[in-house]
mmCIF file of C-alpha atoms in Angstrom:
data_model
loop_
_atom_site.group_PDB
_atom_site.id
_atom_site.type_symbol
_atom_site.label_atom_id
_atom_site.label_comp_id
_atom_site.label_asym_id
_atom_site.label_seq_id
_atom_site.Cartn_x
_atom_site.Cartn_y
_atom_site.Cartn_z
ATOM 1 C CA TRP H 1 12.503 13.599 -16.955
ATOM 2 C CA HIS H 2 13.572 16.505 -14.842
ATOM 3 C CA ASP H 3 14.534 16.927 -11.215
ATOM 4 C CA ALA H 4 11.525 16.405 -8.965
ATOM 5 C CA ASP H 5 11.698 18.150 -5.580
ATOM 6 C CA PHE H 6 9.869 16.566 -2.641
ATOM 7 C CA SER H 7 11.435 18.848 -0.004
ATOM 8 C CA GLN H 8 8.204 20.788 0.621
ATOM 9 C CA GLY H 9 6.140 17.689 1.450
ATOM 10 C CA VAL H 10 4.222 17.645 -1.846
ATOM 11 C CA GLY H 11 4.107 14.427 -3.871
ATOM 12 C CA THR H 12 4.906 10.780 -3.258
ATOM 13 C CA THR H 13 7.374 8.250 -4.642
ATOM 14 C CA TRP H 14 7.123 4.501 -4.255
ATOM 15 C CA TYR H 15 8.269 1.323 -5.947
ATOM 16 C CA GLN H 16 7.190 -2.277 -6.338
ATOM 17 C CA GLU H 17 9.286 -5.221 -7.415
ATOM 18 C CA TYR H 18 7.443 -8.001 -9.240
ATOM 19 C CA SER H 19 8.360 -11.632 -8.839
ATOM 20 C CA THR H 20 8.249 -13.667 -12.029
ATOM 21 C CA LEU H 21 9.574 -16.917 -10.604
ATOM 22 C CA SER H 22 6.170 -18.506 -9.983
ATOM 23 C CA SER H 23 3.639 -19.668 -12.545
ATOM 24 C CA THR H 24 1.144 -16.957 -11.501
ATOM 25 C CA GLN H 25 2.209 -13.525 -12.636
ATOM 26 C CA ASP H 26 0.836 -10.093 -11.892
ATOM 27 C CA PRO H 27 -1.200 -8.567 -14.756
ATOM 28 C CA LEU H 28 1.402 -5.772 -14.963
ATOM 29 C CA ILE H 29 4.022 -8.311 -16.072
ATOM 30 C CA HIS H 30 1.761 -9.563 -18.864
ATOM 31 C CA ASP H 31 1.130 -5.944 -19.914
ATOM 32 C CA VAL H 32 4.863 -5.120 -19.985
ATOM 33 C CA GLU H 33 5.648 -8.259 -21.988
ATOM 34 C CA ALA H 34 2.835 -7.490 -24.441
ATOM 35 C CA LYS H 35 4.009 -3.887 -24.932
ATOM 36 C CA ILE H 36 7.592 -4.967 -25.631
ATOM 37 C CA GLU H 37 6.438 -7.659 -28.055
ATOM 38 C CA LYS H 38 4.036 -5.280 -29.813
ATOM 39 C CA TYR H 39 6.306 -2.267 -30.211
ATOM 40 C CA LEU H 40 9.670 -3.996 -30.616
ATOM 41 C CA LYS H 41 8.377 -7.011 -32.556
ATOM 42 C CA THR H 42 10.373 -9.453 -30.427
ATOM 43 C CA PRO H 43 9.286 -12.262 -28.098
ATOM 44 C CA TYR H 44 9.846 -11.342 -24.445
ATOM 45 C CA ILE H 45 9.402 -13.116 -21.100
ATOM 46 C CA ALA H 46 10.307 -11.012 -18.057
ATOM 47 C CA LYS H 47 12.476 -12.481 -15.316
ATOM 48 C CA TRP H 48 12.542 -9.332 -13.173
ATOM 49 C CA THR H 49 10.474 -6.135 -13.200
ATOM 50 C CA LEU H 50 10.504 -2.983 -11.070
ATOM 51 C CA LYS H 51 7.857 -0.237 -11.213
ATOM 52 C CA VAL H 52 8.659 3.183 -9.738
ATOM 53 C CA THR H 53 5.846 5.739 -9.435
ATOM 54 C CA TRP H 54 6.161 9.479 -8.869
ATOM 55 C CA GLU H 55 2.731 10.898 -8.020
ATOM 56 C CA LYS H 56 2.078 14.641 -8.054
ATOM 57 C CA ALA H 57 5.817 15.328 -8.140
ATOM 58 C CA PRO H 58 6.722 19.031 -8.125
ATOM 59 C CA ALA H 59 9.536 20.259 -10.363
ATOM 60 C CA TYR H 60 12.760 21.550 -8.813
ATOM 61 C CA PRO H 61 12.777 23.978 -7.093
ATOM 62 C CA SER H 62 9.537 23.157 -5.274
ATOM 63 C CA ARG H 63 7.392 26.059 -4.124
ATOM 64 C CA ARG H 64 4.787 24.059 -2.146
ATOM 65 C CA ASP H 65 2.463 24.310 -5.139
ATOM 66 C CA ASP H 66 0.614 21.058 -5.807
ATOM 67 C CA THR H 67 -1.069 22.410 -8.952
ATOM 68 C CA GLN H 68 2.185 22.291 -10.964
ATOM 69 C CA THR H 69 2.959 18.590 -10.566
ATOM 70 C CA ASN H 70 3.755 15.618 -12.760
ATOM 71 C CA THR H 71 2.650 11.986 -12.326
ATOM 72 C CA TYR H 72 4.729 9.362 -14.109
ATOM 73 C CA GLN H 73 6.192 5.858 -13.851
ATOM 74 C CA ALA H 74 9.334 4.072 -14.900
ATOM 75 C CA VAL H 75 9.094 0.327 -15.435
ATOM 76 C CA LEU H 76 12.435 -1.477 -15.608
ATOM 77 C CA THR H 77 12.430 -5.073 -16.799
ATOM 78 C CA THR H 78 14.871 -7.733 -17.938
ATOM 79 C CA ASP H 79 14.768 -11.246 -19.310
ATOM 80 C CA GLY H 80 18.316 -11.850 -18.074
ATOM 81 C CA ASN H 81 19.791 -10.919 -21.435
ATOM 82 C CA ARG H 82 18.015 -7.750 -22.575
ATOM 83 C CA SER H 83 16.749 -4.888 -20.418
ATOM 84 C CA PHE H 84 14.058 -2.317 -21.144
ATOM 85 C CA ALA H 85 12.785 0.875 -19.526
ATOM 86 C CA LEU H 86 9.214 2.004 -20.160
ATOM 87 C CA LEU H 87 8.367 5.601 -19.220
ATOM 88 C CA LEU H 88 4.662 6.094 -18.631
ATOM 89 C CA TYR H 89 2.913 9.415 -18.029
ATOM 90 C CA GLN H 90 -0.581 9.912 -16.660
ATOM 91 C CA ASP H 91 -2.897 11.388 -19.289
ATOM 92 C CA GLY H 92 -3.028 15.080 -18.381
ATOM 93 C CA GLY H 93 -0.617 14.428 -15.512
ATOM 94 C CA MET H 94 2.230 16.631 -16.799
ATOM 95 C CA ARG H 95 1.501 19.995 -15.268
ATOM 96 C CA TRP H 96 5.031 21.348 -14.843
ATOM 97 C CA ASP H 97 5.335 24.852 -16.254
ATOM 98 C CA TYR H 98 8.466 24.341 -18.346
ATOM 99 C CA SER H 99 8.826 28.118 -18.873
ATOM 100 C CA LYS H 100 9.679 28.465 -15.156
ATOM 101 C CA LEU H 101 12.310 25.718 -15.055
ATOM 102 C CA ALA H 102 15.969 26.641 -14.673
ATOM 103 C CA ALA H 103 16.939 25.169 -18.065
ATOM 104 C CA GLY H 104 15.833 27.147 -21.086
ATOM 105 C CA ASN H 105 16.429 24.450 -23.698
ATOM 106 C CA VAL H 106 13.600 22.084 -22.768
ATOM 107 C CA LEU H 107 12.730 19.185 -25.049
ATOM 108 C CA ILE H 108 9.377 17.469 -24.608
ATOM 109 C CA GLY H 109 8.734 14.270 -26.483
ATOM 110 C CA PHE H 110 10.085 10.770 -26.882
ATOM 111 C CA SER H 111 12.479 8.768 -29.008
#
């Protein structure tokens, strides 16, 4: 993650909260639960989930250039006891030129 800059009118951010109180759940909730169970090897039933999407987000400082954007999501979820954050990037969606960012010690990857 880095500072996205929407001041030039390029890019969009939105969020959606998912209700898990009813018996019918959105397919996203089932996908989140399955990912947590698969990768963390622990049973998981979400009680609350929030998905935030940044689409075509320019890096700070923005130069009104929509070719150097990044599309990604953060999914926050909890079962009331444990909480998880999933960071999802569009395949080929990271187009920030890290050599032009203010910080010189950029780390790209995951842990």
